[in-house]
Short mmCIF file of C-alpha atoms and ligand atoms in Angstrom, two decimals:
data_model
loop_
_atom_site.label_atom_id
_atom_site.label_comp_id
_atom_site.label_asym_id
_atom_site.label_seq_id
_atom_site.Cartn_x
_atom_site.Cartn_y
_atom_site.Cartn_z
CA UNK A 70 250.04 -157.66 -123.01
CA UNK A 71 253.79 -157.74 -123.47
CA UNK A 72 255.30 -160.21 -125.99
CA UNK A 73 252.39 -160.47 -128.44
CA UNK A 74 252.69 -157.27 -130.36
CA UNK A 75 252.55 -157.79 -134.11
CA UNK A 76 251.49 -161.36 -133.90
CA UNK A 77 248.26 -162.45 -135.60
CA UNK A 78 248.27 -166.08 -134.80
CA UNK A 79 246.93 -167.01 -131.44
CA UNK A 80 249.93 -167.67 -129.17
CA UNK A 81 250.33 -170.95 -127.34
CA UNK A 82 250.88 -170.86 -123.58
CA UNK A 83 254.40 -171.74 -122.44
CA UNK A 84 252.87 -173.44 -119.33
CA UNK A 85 249.28 -174.49 -118.95
CA UNK A 86 247.11 -176.82 -116.84
CA UNK A 87 243.75 -178.10 -117.21
CA UNK A 88 241.34 -179.48 -114.48
CA UNK A 89 244.09 -180.06 -111.91
CA UNK A 90 243.05 -181.69 -108.72
CA UNK A 91 245.06 -182.33 -105.62
CA UNK A 92 243.58 -183.71 -102.31
CA UNK A 93 245.19 -183.92 -98.90
CA UNK A 94 242.82 -186.23 -97.05
CA UNK A 95 239.52 -184.27 -96.75
CA UNK A 96 240.98 -180.99 -97.96
CA UNK A 97 240.94 -180.38 -101.61
CA UNK A 98 243.92 -177.98 -102.18
CA UNK A 99 243.42 -177.83 -105.93
CA UNK A 100 239.95 -178.28 -107.07
CA UNK A 101 239.82 -178.55 -110.89
CA UNK A 102 242.01 -175.54 -111.60
CA UNK A 103 243.15 -174.24 -114.96
CA UNK A 104 246.24 -172.20 -115.51
CA UNK A 105 247.82 -170.57 -118.58
CA UNK A 106 251.09 -168.56 -118.84
CA UNK A 107 251.64 -166.73 -122.07
CA UNK A 108 255.08 -165.99 -123.67
CA UNK A 109 256.83 -162.92 -122.24
CA UNK A 110 254.29 -161.99 -119.60
CA UNK A 111 254.26 -161.44 -115.90
CA UNK A 112 251.32 -163.39 -114.66
CA UNK A 113 250.22 -162.61 -111.04
CA UNK A 114 248.50 -165.32 -109.18
CA UNK A 115 246.29 -163.79 -106.30
CA UNK A 116 244.00 -165.25 -103.75
CA UNK A 117 243.17 -165.58 -100.09
CA UNK A 118 245.24 -167.62 -97.55
CA UNK A 119 244.35 -171.21 -98.16
CA UNK A 120 242.98 -170.58 -101.71
CA UNK A 121 245.60 -173.15 -103.00
CA UNK A 122 248.06 -170.80 -104.78
CA UNK A 123 251.17 -172.57 -103.40
CA UNK A 124 249.70 -176.00 -104.15
CA UNK A 125 249.01 -174.82 -107.75
CA UNK A 126 252.55 -173.57 -108.05
CA UNK A 127 253.89 -176.78 -106.58
CA UNK A 128 252.11 -178.86 -109.05
CA UNK A 129 253.48 -176.62 -111.98
CA UNK A 130 256.98 -176.86 -110.60
CA UNK A 131 257.01 -180.60 -109.84
CA UNK A 132 257.16 -180.32 -106.02
CA UNK A 133 253.64 -181.94 -105.81
CA UNK A 134 252.06 -184.54 -108.13
CA UNK A 135 248.47 -183.68 -108.93
CA UNK A 136 245.82 -186.54 -108.52
CA UNK A 137 244.02 -185.50 -111.74
CA UNK A 138 244.41 -183.09 -114.64
CA UNK A 139 247.02 -182.31 -117.23
CA UNK A 140 249.97 -179.99 -117.40
CA UNK A 141 251.46 -178.84 -120.73
CA UNK A 142 254.73 -177.23 -121.56
CA UNK A 143 254.65 -175.53 -124.92
CA UNK A 144 251.59 -177.45 -125.70
CA UNK A 145 252.96 -180.85 -125.05
CA UNK A 146 251.66 -182.83 -122.02
CA UNK A 147 254.24 -183.55 -119.44
CA UNK A 148 254.33 -185.30 -116.08
CA UNK A 149 256.55 -184.04 -113.31
CA UNK A 150 257.54 -186.58 -110.68
CA UNK A 151 259.72 -184.05 -108.85
CA UNK A 152 261.20 -180.46 -109.12
CA UNK A 153 264.09 -181.87 -111.26
CA UNK A 154 261.63 -182.84 -114.11
CA UNK A 155 260.33 -179.25 -114.06
CA UNK A 156 263.80 -177.94 -114.06
CA UNK A 157 264.79 -180.07 -117.06
CA UNK A 158 262.00 -178.31 -118.95
CA UNK A 159 263.43 -174.85 -117.97
CA UNK A 160 261.04 -174.08 -115.15
CA UNK A 161 262.80 -172.52 -112.08
CA UNK A 162 260.90 -171.77 -108.77
CA UNK A 163 261.70 -169.41 -105.98
CA UNK A 164 259.76 -170.96 -103.09
CA UNK A 165 258.43 -169.00 -100.21
CA UNK A 166 261.24 -170.22 -97.83
CA UNK A 167 263.89 -169.57 -100.51
CA UNK A 168 265.68 -172.71 -100.01
CA UNK A 169 269.15 -171.29 -99.62
CA UNK A 170 271.98 -172.67 -97.70
CA UNK A 171 272.75 -169.81 -95.04
CA UNK A 172 276.23 -170.89 -94.17
CA UNK A 173 277.44 -171.09 -97.76
CA UNK A 174 278.54 -168.13 -99.83
CA UNK A 175 276.72 -166.37 -102.52
CA UNK A 176 278.25 -168.17 -105.43
CA UNK A 177 277.78 -171.58 -103.90
CA UNK A 178 274.02 -170.80 -103.33
CA UNK A 179 273.68 -169.77 -106.91
CA UNK A 180 275.06 -173.06 -107.97
CA UNK A 181 273.49 -175.18 -105.26
CA UNK A 182 272.84 -178.65 -106.68
CA UNK A 183 274.38 -177.66 -109.93
CA UNK A 184 278.09 -177.24 -108.92
CA UNK A 185 280.45 -176.96 -111.71
CA UNK A 186 283.61 -179.13 -111.74
CA UNK A 187 287.06 -178.10 -112.84
CA UNK A 188 287.70 -179.12 -116.47
CA UNK A 189 289.69 -182.31 -117.17
CA UNK A 190 290.89 -184.91 -114.72
CA UNK A 191 290.84 -182.55 -111.84
CA UNK A 192 286.92 -182.29 -112.12
CA UNK A 193 286.23 -185.64 -113.46
CA UNK A 194 288.41 -187.78 -111.32
CA UNK A 195 289.15 -185.59 -108.27
CA UNK A 196 285.64 -183.89 -108.29
CA UNK A 197 287.26 -180.47 -107.77
CA UNK A 198 284.93 -177.65 -107.94
CA UNK A 199 285.35 -174.81 -110.34
CA UNK A 200 285.06 -172.16 -107.49
CA UNK A 201 286.70 -169.37 -109.49
CA UNK A 202 284.54 -170.01 -112.54
CA UNK A 203 281.33 -170.12 -110.34
CA UNK A 204 282.21 -166.99 -108.58
CA UNK A 205 282.88 -165.10 -111.91
CA UNK A 206 279.62 -166.42 -113.30
CA UNK A 207 277.74 -165.40 -110.12
CA UNK A 208 279.16 -161.96 -110.27
CA UNK A 209 278.15 -161.71 -113.92
CA UNK A 210 274.60 -162.85 -113.35
CA UNK A 211 274.00 -160.70 -110.16
CA UNK A 212 275.48 -157.78 -111.91
CA UNK A 213 273.27 -158.25 -114.84
CA UNK A 214 270.28 -158.23 -112.62
CA UNK A 215 271.50 -155.25 -110.77
CA UNK A 216 271.79 -157.02 -107.38
CA UNK A 217 274.37 -155.32 -105.13
CA UNK A 218 276.28 -157.95 -103.20
CA UNK A 219 279.72 -156.99 -102.02
CA UNK A 220 281.50 -160.32 -102.45
CA UNK A 221 280.55 -163.57 -104.00
CA UNK A 222 282.35 -165.36 -101.15
CA UNK A 223 280.19 -163.74 -98.54
CA UNK A 224 278.02 -166.24 -96.65
CA UNK A 225 274.33 -165.77 -97.43
CA UNK A 226 273.43 -165.53 -93.76
CA UNK A 227 275.28 -162.19 -93.61
CA UNK A 228 273.10 -160.74 -96.32
CA UNK A 229 269.96 -158.52 -95.84
CA UNK A 230 266.62 -159.97 -96.56
CA UNK A 231 266.44 -158.15 -99.91
CA UNK A 232 269.94 -159.38 -100.99
CA UNK A 233 268.85 -163.01 -100.02
CA UNK A 234 265.68 -162.66 -102.03
CA UNK A 235 267.95 -161.31 -104.84
CA UNK A 236 270.23 -164.38 -104.84
CA UNK A 237 267.19 -166.74 -104.77
CA UNK A 238 265.65 -164.71 -107.85
CA UNK A 239 268.99 -164.56 -109.50
CA UNK A 240 269.38 -168.39 -109.28
CA UNK A 241 265.99 -168.87 -110.81
CA UNK A 242 266.74 -166.23 -113.46
CA UNK A 243 270.16 -167.72 -114.27
CA UNK A 244 268.87 -171.26 -114.74
CA UNK A 245 265.41 -170.78 -115.95
CA UNK A 246 265.27 -171.07 -119.76
CA UNK A 247 261.43 -171.16 -119.98
CA UNK A 248 259.65 -169.99 -116.83
CA UNK A 249 260.40 -168.33 -113.46
CA UNK A 250 257.88 -168.87 -110.78
CA UNK A 251 258.07 -166.86 -107.48
CA UNK A 252 255.92 -167.60 -104.45
CA UNK A 253 255.35 -164.39 -102.36
CA UNK A 254 258.94 -162.92 -103.12
CA UNK A 255 258.36 -159.69 -101.46
CA UNK A 256 256.24 -161.00 -98.36
CA UNK A 257 259.11 -160.49 -95.91
CA UNK A 258 260.67 -157.40 -97.50
CA UNK A 259 260.72 -153.73 -96.71
CA UNK A 260 259.55 -151.04 -99.27
CA UNK A 261 263.06 -150.46 -100.78
CA UNK A 262 263.85 -154.13 -101.02
CA UNK A 263 260.52 -155.08 -102.50
CA UNK A 264 260.97 -152.30 -105.18
CA UNK A 265 264.26 -154.08 -106.07
CA UNK A 266 262.71 -157.37 -106.51
CA UNK A 267 259.89 -155.89 -108.63
CA UNK A 268 262.62 -154.31 -110.69
CA UNK A 269 264.26 -157.67 -111.01
CA UNK A 270 261.06 -159.25 -112.20
CA UNK A 271 260.68 -156.68 -114.84
CA UNK A 272 264.21 -157.28 -116.07
CA UNK A 273 263.59 -161.13 -116.23
CA UNK A 274 260.58 -160.22 -118.36
CA UNK A 275 262.72 -157.92 -120.51
CA UNK A 276 265.01 -160.84 -121.08
CA UNK A 277 262.03 -162.64 -122.62
CA UNK A 278 261.35 -165.10 -119.72
CA UNK A 279 257.72 -165.18 -118.48
CA UNK A 280 257.23 -164.85 -114.77
CA UNK A 281 254.62 -166.24 -112.58
CA UNK A 282 254.29 -164.11 -109.42
CA UNK A 283 252.23 -165.17 -106.39
CA UNK A 284 251.47 -162.16 -104.24
CA UNK A 285 249.08 -160.72 -101.71
CA UNK A 286 250.23 -157.31 -102.46
CA UNK A 287 247.74 -155.43 -104.76
CA UNK A 288 249.88 -152.43 -105.45
CA UNK A 289 252.69 -154.69 -106.45
CA UNK A 290 250.56 -156.79 -108.53
CA UNK A 291 249.05 -153.75 -110.31
CA UNK A 292 252.54 -152.29 -110.85
CA UNK A 293 254.11 -155.26 -112.57
CA UNK A 294 251.65 -157.81 -113.84
CA UNK A 295 250.51 -158.07 -117.35
CA UNK A 296 247.56 -160.32 -116.31
CA UNK A 297 246.07 -161.48 -113.02
CA UNK A 298 244.97 -165.01 -112.33
CA UNK A 299 242.47 -164.93 -109.41
CA UNK A 300 242.48 -168.18 -107.37
CA UNK A 301 239.67 -169.04 -105.03
CA UNK A 302 238.67 -172.23 -103.28
CA UNK A 303 241.17 -174.16 -105.15
CA UNK A 304 240.54 -173.01 -108.69
CA UNK A 305 240.98 -170.07 -111.18
CA UNK A 306 237.85 -168.01 -111.02
CA UNK A 307 239.08 -165.14 -113.10
CA UNK A 308 241.72 -163.99 -115.44
CA UNK A 309 241.79 -160.30 -115.64
CA UNK A 310 243.87 -157.43 -116.99
CA UNK A 311 245.14 -154.85 -114.53
CA UNK A 312 244.63 -152.23 -117.20
CA UNK A 313 240.85 -153.08 -117.27
CA UNK A 314 240.12 -153.74 -113.55
CA UNK A 315 240.59 -151.84 -110.40
CA UNK A 316 242.34 -153.24 -107.29
CA UNK A 317 238.81 -153.20 -105.57
CA UNK A 318 237.40 -155.40 -108.30
CA UNK A 319 240.20 -157.82 -107.98
CA UNK A 320 239.82 -157.93 -104.09
CA UNK A 321 236.04 -158.55 -104.72
CA UNK A 322 236.99 -161.58 -107.03
CA UNK A 323 239.40 -162.84 -104.30
CA UNK A 324 236.89 -162.56 -101.49
CA UNK A 325 233.95 -163.95 -103.63
CA UNK A 326 231.92 -160.60 -103.30
CA UNK A 327 232.23 -160.51 -107.12
CA UNK A 328 232.29 -163.06 -109.78
CA UNK A 329 232.63 -163.25 -113.49
CA UNK A 330 229.14 -163.59 -115.07
CA UNK A 331 228.25 -165.41 -118.23
CA UNK A 332 228.67 -162.30 -120.32
CA UNK A 333 232.21 -161.91 -118.94
CA UNK A 334 231.33 -158.93 -116.81
CA UNK A 335 231.72 -158.77 -113.07
CA UNK A 336 228.68 -159.25 -110.87
CA UNK A 337 227.92 -158.95 -107.22
CA UNK A 338 227.42 -162.13 -105.29
CA UNK A 339 224.76 -161.99 -102.58
CA UNK A 340 225.43 -164.10 -99.35
CA UNK A 341 228.99 -164.83 -100.54
CA UNK A 342 231.07 -167.07 -98.38
CA UNK A 343 234.02 -164.66 -97.87
CA UNK A 344 236.73 -167.00 -96.83
CA UNK A 345 238.96 -169.59 -98.33
CA UNK A 346 240.00 -170.82 -95.02
CA UNK A 347 237.55 -173.32 -93.88
CA UNK A 348 236.62 -175.94 -96.46
CA UNK A 349 236.49 -179.63 -96.75
CA UNK A 350 236.95 -181.69 -99.83
CA UNK A 351 234.36 -182.25 -102.51
CA UNK A 352 231.18 -183.97 -101.35
CA UNK A 353 232.02 -184.14 -97.61
CA UNK A 354 229.80 -187.22 -97.37
CA UNK A 355 229.71 -188.12 -93.75
N1 ADP B 547 250.77 -180.90 -97.50
C1 ADP B 547 249.64 -180.58 -97.11
N2 ADP B 547 248.88 -181.41 -96.35
C2 ADP B 547 247.65 -181.09 -96.03
N3 ADP B 547 247.05 -179.99 -96.37
C3 ADP B 547 247.57 -179.06 -97.20
C4 ADP B 547 249.00 -179.36 -97.53
N4 ADP B 547 249.45 -178.43 -98.38
C5 ADP B 547 248.31 -177.44 -98.46
N5 ADP B 547 247.23 -178.03 -97.82
C6 ADP B 547 246.01 -177.31 -97.53
O1 ADP B 547 245.45 -176.96 -98.83
C7 ADP B 547 244.88 -175.69 -98.91
C8 ADP B 547 245.53 -174.84 -99.78
O2 ADP B 547 246.85 -174.48 -99.24
P1 ADP B 547 247.99 -173.59 -100.11
O3 ADP B 547 248.10 -174.11 -101.42
O4 ADP B 547 249.13 -173.43 -99.30
O5 ADP B 547 247.16 -172.14 -100.19
P2 ADP B 547 247.83 -170.68 -100.31
O6 ADP B 547 249.17 -170.78 -100.85
O7 ADP B 547 246.85 -170.05 -101.30
O8 ADP B 547 247.71 -170.01 -98.98
C9 ADP B 547 244.89 -175.34 -97.40
O9 ADP B 547 243.65 -175.66 -96.78
C10 ADP B 547 246.01 -176.10 -96.89
O10 ADP B 547 245.94 -176.22 -95.46
MG1 MG B 548 251.09 -169.96 -100.22
#
């Protein structure tokens, strides 16, 4: 795994969770899930539709408050009441819908909600934005990440899907100081654009930031991930290394055809319920 070379002491997770639970009425979206992200790694989170991946990520990024369980940042228990709390801990998230402002330009989107004011009275009293400073900084960040956008004053709605994804990822990379989380960043992209986003993820890791990547795409996962968290029916059912497991094995874990046995080896499950789609909350006492 990247980032642990030459270290004897067991590393502490940057971000972890124990026994998280989140219910929506009768649906238990997170059903006692654990989570661990180690320093410097790309951790893929994989699972069926409805397995609870997005809910888990929302709990870790403050967008959803869990009913039970504990989240820790660098080993210290935290409580996120909203995304700003997670941001304050250096956790930046690229949500599936990107949350960009289409009519605004690239630089404004990069600084969305964190606009810089002009120095002195102009900024403090007259609230004037430091547009030039933000554009220069946007150009630097996008350049560093290898995202080709012609002009920082170009409206985001005129960009290609890959460029937009690049802006959303760049924003997370620019402001994330501890963790960058991405929910299905390549789901809507073509082959070339996906390759660029994967490349970006690699560069973020190279800068020392661990990345959580939620993805359905097994080739992408096996290309970029250091470890794979398999999510099924609301919880982590396996944590595997792509170097030690095949794509078929991981798919088996996702569908429930395989499970991790008591000895840590994979075993076949007979009569597996092969879906994460239909399921009611714990007990279903009716
Ligand atoms: N806000 C919500 N209200 C009600 N049910 C929800 C809500 N968010 C998620 N769920 C349900 O929780 C389960 C897990 O959803 P989600 O976390 O989006 O899974 P995934 O991202 O793995 O597809 C699904 O059954 C989904 O319908
Ligand atoms: Mg999802």
